[in-house]
Tab-separated table of C-alpha atoms in Angstrom:
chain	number	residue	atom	x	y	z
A	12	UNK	CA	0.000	0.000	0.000
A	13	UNK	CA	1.549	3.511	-1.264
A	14	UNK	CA	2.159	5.774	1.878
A	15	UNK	CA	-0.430	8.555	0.713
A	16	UNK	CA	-3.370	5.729	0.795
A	17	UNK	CA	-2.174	4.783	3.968
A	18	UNK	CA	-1.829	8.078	5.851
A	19	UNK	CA	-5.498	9.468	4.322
A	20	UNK	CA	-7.192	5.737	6.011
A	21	UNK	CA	-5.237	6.997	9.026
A	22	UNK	CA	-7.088	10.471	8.657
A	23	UNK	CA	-10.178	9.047	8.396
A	24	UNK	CA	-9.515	6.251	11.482
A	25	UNK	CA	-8.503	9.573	13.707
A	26	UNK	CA	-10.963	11.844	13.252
A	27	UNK	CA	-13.923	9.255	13.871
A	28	UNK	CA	-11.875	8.273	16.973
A	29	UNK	CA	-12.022	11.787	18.270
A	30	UNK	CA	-14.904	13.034	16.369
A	31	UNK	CA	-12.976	15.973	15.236
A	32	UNK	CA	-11.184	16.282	11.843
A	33	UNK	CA	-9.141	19.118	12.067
A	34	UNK	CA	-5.810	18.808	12.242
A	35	UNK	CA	-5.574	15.098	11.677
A	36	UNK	CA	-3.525	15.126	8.401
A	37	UNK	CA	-1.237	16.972	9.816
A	38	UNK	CA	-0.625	14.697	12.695
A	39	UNK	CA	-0.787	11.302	10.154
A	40	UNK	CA	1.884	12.615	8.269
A	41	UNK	CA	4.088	13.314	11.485
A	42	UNK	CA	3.630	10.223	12.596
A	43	UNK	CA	4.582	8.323	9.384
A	44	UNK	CA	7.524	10.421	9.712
A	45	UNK	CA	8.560	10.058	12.975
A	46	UNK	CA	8.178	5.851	12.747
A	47	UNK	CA	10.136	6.054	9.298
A	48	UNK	CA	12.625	8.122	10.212
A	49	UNK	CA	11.931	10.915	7.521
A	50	UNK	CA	10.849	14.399	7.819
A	51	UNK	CA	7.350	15.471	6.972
A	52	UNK	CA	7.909	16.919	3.358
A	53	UNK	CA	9.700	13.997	2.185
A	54	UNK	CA	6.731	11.920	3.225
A	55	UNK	CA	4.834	13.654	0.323
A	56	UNK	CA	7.495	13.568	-2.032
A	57	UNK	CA	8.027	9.969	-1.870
A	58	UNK	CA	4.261	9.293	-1.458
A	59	UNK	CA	3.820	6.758	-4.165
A	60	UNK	CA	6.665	4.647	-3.294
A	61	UNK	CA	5.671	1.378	-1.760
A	62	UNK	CA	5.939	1.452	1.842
A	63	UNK	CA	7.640	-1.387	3.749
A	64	UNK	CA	5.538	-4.072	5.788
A	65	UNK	CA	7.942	-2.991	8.888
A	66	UNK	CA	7.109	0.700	8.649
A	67	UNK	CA	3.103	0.251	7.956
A	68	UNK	CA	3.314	-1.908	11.347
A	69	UNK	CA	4.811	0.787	13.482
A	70	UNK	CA	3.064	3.028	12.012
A	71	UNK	CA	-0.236	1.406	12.899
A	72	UNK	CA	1.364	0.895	16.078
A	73	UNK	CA	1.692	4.191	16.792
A	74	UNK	CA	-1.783	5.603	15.500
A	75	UNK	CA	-3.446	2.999	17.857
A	76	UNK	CA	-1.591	4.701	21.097
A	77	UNK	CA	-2.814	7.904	20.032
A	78	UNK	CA	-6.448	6.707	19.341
A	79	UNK	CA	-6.499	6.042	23.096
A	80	UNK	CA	-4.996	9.410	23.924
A	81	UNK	CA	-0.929	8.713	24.490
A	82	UNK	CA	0.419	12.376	24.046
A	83	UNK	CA	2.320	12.512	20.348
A	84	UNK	CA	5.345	12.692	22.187
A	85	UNK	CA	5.113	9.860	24.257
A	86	UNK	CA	4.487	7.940	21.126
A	87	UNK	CA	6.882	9.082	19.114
A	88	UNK	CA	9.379	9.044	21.959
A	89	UNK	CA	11.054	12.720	21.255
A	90	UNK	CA	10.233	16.436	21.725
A	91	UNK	CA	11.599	19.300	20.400
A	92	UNK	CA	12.316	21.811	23.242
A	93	UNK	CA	14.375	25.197	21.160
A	94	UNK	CA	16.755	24.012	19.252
A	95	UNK	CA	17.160	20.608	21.235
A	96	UNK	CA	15.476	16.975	20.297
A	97	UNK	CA	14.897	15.671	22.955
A	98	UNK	CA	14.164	11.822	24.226
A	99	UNK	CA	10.984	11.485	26.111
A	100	UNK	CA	8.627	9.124	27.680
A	101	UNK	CA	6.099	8.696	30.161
A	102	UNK	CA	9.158	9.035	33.146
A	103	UNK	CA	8.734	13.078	32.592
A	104	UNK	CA	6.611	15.434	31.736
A	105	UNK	CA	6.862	16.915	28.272
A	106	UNK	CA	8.377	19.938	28.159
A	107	UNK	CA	6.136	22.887	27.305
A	108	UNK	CA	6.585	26.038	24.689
A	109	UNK	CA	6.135	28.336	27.647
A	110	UNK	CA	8.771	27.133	29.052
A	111	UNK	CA	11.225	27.860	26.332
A	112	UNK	CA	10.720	31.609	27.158
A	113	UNK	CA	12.237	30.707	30.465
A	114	UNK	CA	15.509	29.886	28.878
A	115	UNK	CA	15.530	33.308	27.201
A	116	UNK	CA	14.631	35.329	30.544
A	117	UNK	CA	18.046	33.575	32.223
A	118	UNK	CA	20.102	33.600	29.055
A	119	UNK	CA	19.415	37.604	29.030
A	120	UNK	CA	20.463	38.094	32.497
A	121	UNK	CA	23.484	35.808	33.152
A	122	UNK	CA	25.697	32.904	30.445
A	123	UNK	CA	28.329	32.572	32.766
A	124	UNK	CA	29.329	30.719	35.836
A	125	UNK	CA	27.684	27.994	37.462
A	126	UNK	CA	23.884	27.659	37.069
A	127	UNK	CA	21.290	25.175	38.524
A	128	UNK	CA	17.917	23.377	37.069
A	129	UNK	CA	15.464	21.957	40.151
A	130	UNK	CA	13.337	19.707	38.712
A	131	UNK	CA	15.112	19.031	35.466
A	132	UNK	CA	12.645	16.241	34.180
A	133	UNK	CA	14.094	15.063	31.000
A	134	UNK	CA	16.283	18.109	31.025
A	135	UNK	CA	15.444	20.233	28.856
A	136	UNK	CA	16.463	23.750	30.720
A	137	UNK	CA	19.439	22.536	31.677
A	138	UNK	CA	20.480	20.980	28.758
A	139	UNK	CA	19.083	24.396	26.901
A	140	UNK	CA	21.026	26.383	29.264
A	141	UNK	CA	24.425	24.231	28.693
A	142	UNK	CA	23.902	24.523	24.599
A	143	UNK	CA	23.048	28.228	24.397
A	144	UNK	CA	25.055	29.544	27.738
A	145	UNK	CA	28.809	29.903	28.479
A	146	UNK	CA	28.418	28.151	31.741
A	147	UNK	CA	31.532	26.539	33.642
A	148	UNK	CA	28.601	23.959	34.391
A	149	UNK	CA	24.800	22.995	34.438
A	150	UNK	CA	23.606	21.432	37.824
A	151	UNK	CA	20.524	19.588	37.339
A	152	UNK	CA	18.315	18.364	40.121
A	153	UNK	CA	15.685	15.457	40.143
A	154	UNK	CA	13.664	13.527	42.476
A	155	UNK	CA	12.208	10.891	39.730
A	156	UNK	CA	15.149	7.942	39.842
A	157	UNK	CA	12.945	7.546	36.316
A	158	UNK	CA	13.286	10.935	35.427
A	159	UNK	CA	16.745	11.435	35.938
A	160	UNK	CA	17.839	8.708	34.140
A	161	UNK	CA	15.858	9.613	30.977
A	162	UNK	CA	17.549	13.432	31.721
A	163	UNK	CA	21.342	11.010	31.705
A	164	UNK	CA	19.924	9.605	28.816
A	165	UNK	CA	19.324	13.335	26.679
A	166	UNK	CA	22.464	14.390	28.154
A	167	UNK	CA	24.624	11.241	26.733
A	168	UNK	CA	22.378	11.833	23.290
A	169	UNK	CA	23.163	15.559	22.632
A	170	UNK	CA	26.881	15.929	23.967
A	171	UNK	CA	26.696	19.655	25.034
A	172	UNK	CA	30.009	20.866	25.698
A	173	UNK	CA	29.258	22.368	28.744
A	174	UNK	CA	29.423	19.570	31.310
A	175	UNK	CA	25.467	18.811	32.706
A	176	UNK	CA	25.440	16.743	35.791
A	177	UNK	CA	22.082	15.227	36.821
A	178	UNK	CA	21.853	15.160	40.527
A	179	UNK	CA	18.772	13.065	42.443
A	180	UNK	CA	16.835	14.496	45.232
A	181	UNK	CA	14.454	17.095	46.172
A	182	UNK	CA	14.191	20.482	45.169
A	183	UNK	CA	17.376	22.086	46.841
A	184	UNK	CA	18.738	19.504	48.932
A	185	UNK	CA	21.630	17.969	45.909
A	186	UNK	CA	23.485	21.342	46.129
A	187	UNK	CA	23.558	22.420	49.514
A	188	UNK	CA	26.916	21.537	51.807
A	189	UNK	CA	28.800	21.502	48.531
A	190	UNK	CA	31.024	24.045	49.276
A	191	UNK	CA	29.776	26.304	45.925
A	192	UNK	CA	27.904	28.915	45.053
A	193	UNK	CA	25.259	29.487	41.697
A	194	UNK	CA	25.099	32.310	39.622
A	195	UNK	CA	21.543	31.358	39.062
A	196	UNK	CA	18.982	28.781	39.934
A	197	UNK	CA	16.530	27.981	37.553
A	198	UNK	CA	13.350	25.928	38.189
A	199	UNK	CA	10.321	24.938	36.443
A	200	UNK	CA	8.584	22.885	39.259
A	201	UNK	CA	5.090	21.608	40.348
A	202	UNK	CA	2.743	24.549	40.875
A	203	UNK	CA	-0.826	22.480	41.011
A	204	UNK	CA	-3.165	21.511	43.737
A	205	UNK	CA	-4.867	17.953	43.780
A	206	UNK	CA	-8.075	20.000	42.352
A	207	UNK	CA	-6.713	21.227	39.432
A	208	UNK	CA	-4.658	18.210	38.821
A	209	UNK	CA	-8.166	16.218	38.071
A	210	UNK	CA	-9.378	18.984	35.936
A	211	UNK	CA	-6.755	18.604	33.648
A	212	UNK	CA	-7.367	17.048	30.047
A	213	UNK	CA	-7.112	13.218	30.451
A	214	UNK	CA	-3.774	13.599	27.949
A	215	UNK	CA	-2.326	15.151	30.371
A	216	UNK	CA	-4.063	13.677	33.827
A	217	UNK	CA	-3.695	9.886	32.564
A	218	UNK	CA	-0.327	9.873	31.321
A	219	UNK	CA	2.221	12.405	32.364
A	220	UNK	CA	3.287	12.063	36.009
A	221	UNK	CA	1.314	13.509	38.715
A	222	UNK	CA	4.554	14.007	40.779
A	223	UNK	CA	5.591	16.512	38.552
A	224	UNK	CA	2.497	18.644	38.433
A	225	UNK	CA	0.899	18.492	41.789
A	226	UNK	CA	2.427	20.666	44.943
A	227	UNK	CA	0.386	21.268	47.875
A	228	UNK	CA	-2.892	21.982	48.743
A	229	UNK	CA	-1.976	25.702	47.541
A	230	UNK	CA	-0.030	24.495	45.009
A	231	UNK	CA	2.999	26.456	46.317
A	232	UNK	CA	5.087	23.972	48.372
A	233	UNK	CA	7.982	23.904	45.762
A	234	UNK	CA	8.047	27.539	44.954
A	235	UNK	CA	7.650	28.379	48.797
A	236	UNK	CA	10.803	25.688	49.226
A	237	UNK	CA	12.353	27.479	46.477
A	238	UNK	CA	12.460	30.894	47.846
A	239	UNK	CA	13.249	29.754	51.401
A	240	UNK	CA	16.421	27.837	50.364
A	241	UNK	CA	17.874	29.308	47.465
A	242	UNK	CA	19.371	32.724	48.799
A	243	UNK	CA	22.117	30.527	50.472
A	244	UNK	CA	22.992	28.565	47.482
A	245	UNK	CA	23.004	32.040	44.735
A	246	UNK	CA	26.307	34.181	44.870
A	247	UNK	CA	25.420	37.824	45.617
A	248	UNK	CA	23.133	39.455	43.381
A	249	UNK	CA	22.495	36.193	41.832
A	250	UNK	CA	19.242	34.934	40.231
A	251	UNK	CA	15.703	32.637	41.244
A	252	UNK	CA	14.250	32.073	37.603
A	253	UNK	CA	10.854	30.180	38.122
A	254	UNK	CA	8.034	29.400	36.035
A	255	UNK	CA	4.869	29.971	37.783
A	256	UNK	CA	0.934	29.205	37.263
A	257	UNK	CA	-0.637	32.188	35.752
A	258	UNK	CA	-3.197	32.453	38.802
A	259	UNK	CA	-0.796	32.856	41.168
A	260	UNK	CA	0.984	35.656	40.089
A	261	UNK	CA	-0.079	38.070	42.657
A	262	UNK	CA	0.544	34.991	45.670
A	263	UNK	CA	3.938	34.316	43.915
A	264	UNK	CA	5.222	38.067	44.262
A	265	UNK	CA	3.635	38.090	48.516
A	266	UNK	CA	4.957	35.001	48.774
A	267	UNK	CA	8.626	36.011	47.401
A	268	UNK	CA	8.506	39.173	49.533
A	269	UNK	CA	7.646	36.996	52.696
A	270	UNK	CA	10.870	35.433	52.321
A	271	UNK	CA	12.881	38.824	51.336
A	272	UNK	CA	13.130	38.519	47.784
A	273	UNK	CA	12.489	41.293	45.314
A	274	UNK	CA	10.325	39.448	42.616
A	275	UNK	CA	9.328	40.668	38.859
A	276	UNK	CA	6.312	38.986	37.250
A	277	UNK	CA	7.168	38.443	33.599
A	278	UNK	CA	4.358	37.264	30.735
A	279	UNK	CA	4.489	34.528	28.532
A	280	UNK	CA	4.507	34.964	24.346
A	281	UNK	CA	0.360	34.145	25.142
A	282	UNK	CA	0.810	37.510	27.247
A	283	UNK	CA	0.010	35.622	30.889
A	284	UNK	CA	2.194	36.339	33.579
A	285	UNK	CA	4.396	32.694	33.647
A	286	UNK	CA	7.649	33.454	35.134
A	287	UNK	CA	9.082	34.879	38.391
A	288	UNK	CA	12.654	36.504	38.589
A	289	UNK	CA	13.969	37.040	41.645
A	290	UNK	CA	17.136	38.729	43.324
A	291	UNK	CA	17.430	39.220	47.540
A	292	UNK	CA	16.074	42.117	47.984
């Protein structure tokens, strides 16, 4: 069967699966490519070539896990994340375009030095960070044992010659009584309650991990550990980058305050306020 009859019965199988069209060529030719290791325009151009038993199986494969709701990235087992491609599996969540902007807010302020990711996941800010950055070194931090392995794992597969060394344990607790000091500590952690954890879409609430999304019954426990312990671990004047929910912009900058920081709100490219940055004040 030529790819192009394949991928438009895989248009029509998707969009009676989720009763919604739109989109779903799109998504049937990224999937062909990602399981036949081409990219999406030479899908087309090679369209009436026969397509191999082995491909057509994966391929199938793959359309099935998304017809019961696997993210596309978990399927296709990579993300793109800036300029990075990335692994990624159900061990971490996938990283997010808001998130990106992150990157940019640090990159701006400091390249040098010794910088910090708390809650690396798969790794994508730090290994962002160690690409783009003149860092000495990239600390990241991770309490998934899963997790951190899969961040080893994007580490070993992109070779950034800035050194990235994956630490395991909670939030702050892999750097302190290490003798060192950060220029800046960067962290995009959990910042959901339980509540708004089981409102989520069921892409999201049945297959990424809960860990990594759900902090308190405020939703604040990380960033409140965050702005408690990282003054000791930042040289002077250094920086607390940290992605924050959109609702709780106004807690976020109390909360910072409480604890003696000077906090700017800064907006997303949707224009909601998504990131704290944060210097003692």
């Amino acid at each position: 069967m030529s790819e192009v009859r394949v991928l438009r019965r895989i248009t029509d199988e998707l969009a009676r699966a989720t009763g919604d069209g739109s989109l779903r060529d799109g998504e049937a030719t990224a999937l062909w490519a990602a399981v036949s290791g081409m990219k999406s325009a030479e899908v087309w151009l090679t369209r009436d070539s026969e397509a191999s038993p082995d491909v057509v199986g994966r391929f199938w494969k793959a359309v099935d896990q998304r017809k019961r709701g696997v993210p596309f990235a978990y399927v296709v087992g990579s993300v793109g994340f800036r300029t990075l491609d990335l692994a990624i599996d159900r061990r971490a969540l996938i990283p997010r375009p808001e998130t990106e902007g992150l990157v940019d807010l640090v990159l701006a302020r400091c390249s040098t030095g010794l910088v910090a990711d708390v809650g690396t996941g798969c790794g994508c800010i730090a290994l962002a960070l160690a690409m783009e950055g003149q860092f000495d070194k990239v600390v990241a931090v991770e309490r998934s044992a899963g997790a951190a392995a899969l961040a080893r794992e994007n580490v070993k597969r992109l070779s950034p010659k800035t050194p990235v060394e994956i630490r395991e344990g909670n939030l702050l607790a892999p750097l302190v009584d290490r003798g060192v000091r950060y220029r800046a500590i960067v962290s995009n952690p959990p910042y959901l309650t339980a509540r708004e954890y089981d409102e989520l879409d069921r892409s999201v609430a049945e297959f990424e991990p809960r860990e990594a999304l759900v902090s308190g019954s405020d939703g604040l426990d990380a960033t409140r550990s965050l702005f408690a312990g990282a003054a000791a671990l930042l040289e002077p004047g250094g920086l607390l980058a940290v992605e924050i929910d959109e609702r709780r912009a106004d807690a976020i900058r109390s909360l910072g305050r409480a604890y003696g920081w000077d906090v700017a709100i800064h907006a997303d490219v949707f224009g909601c306020p998504r990131y704290a940055l944060a210097k003692e004040a």
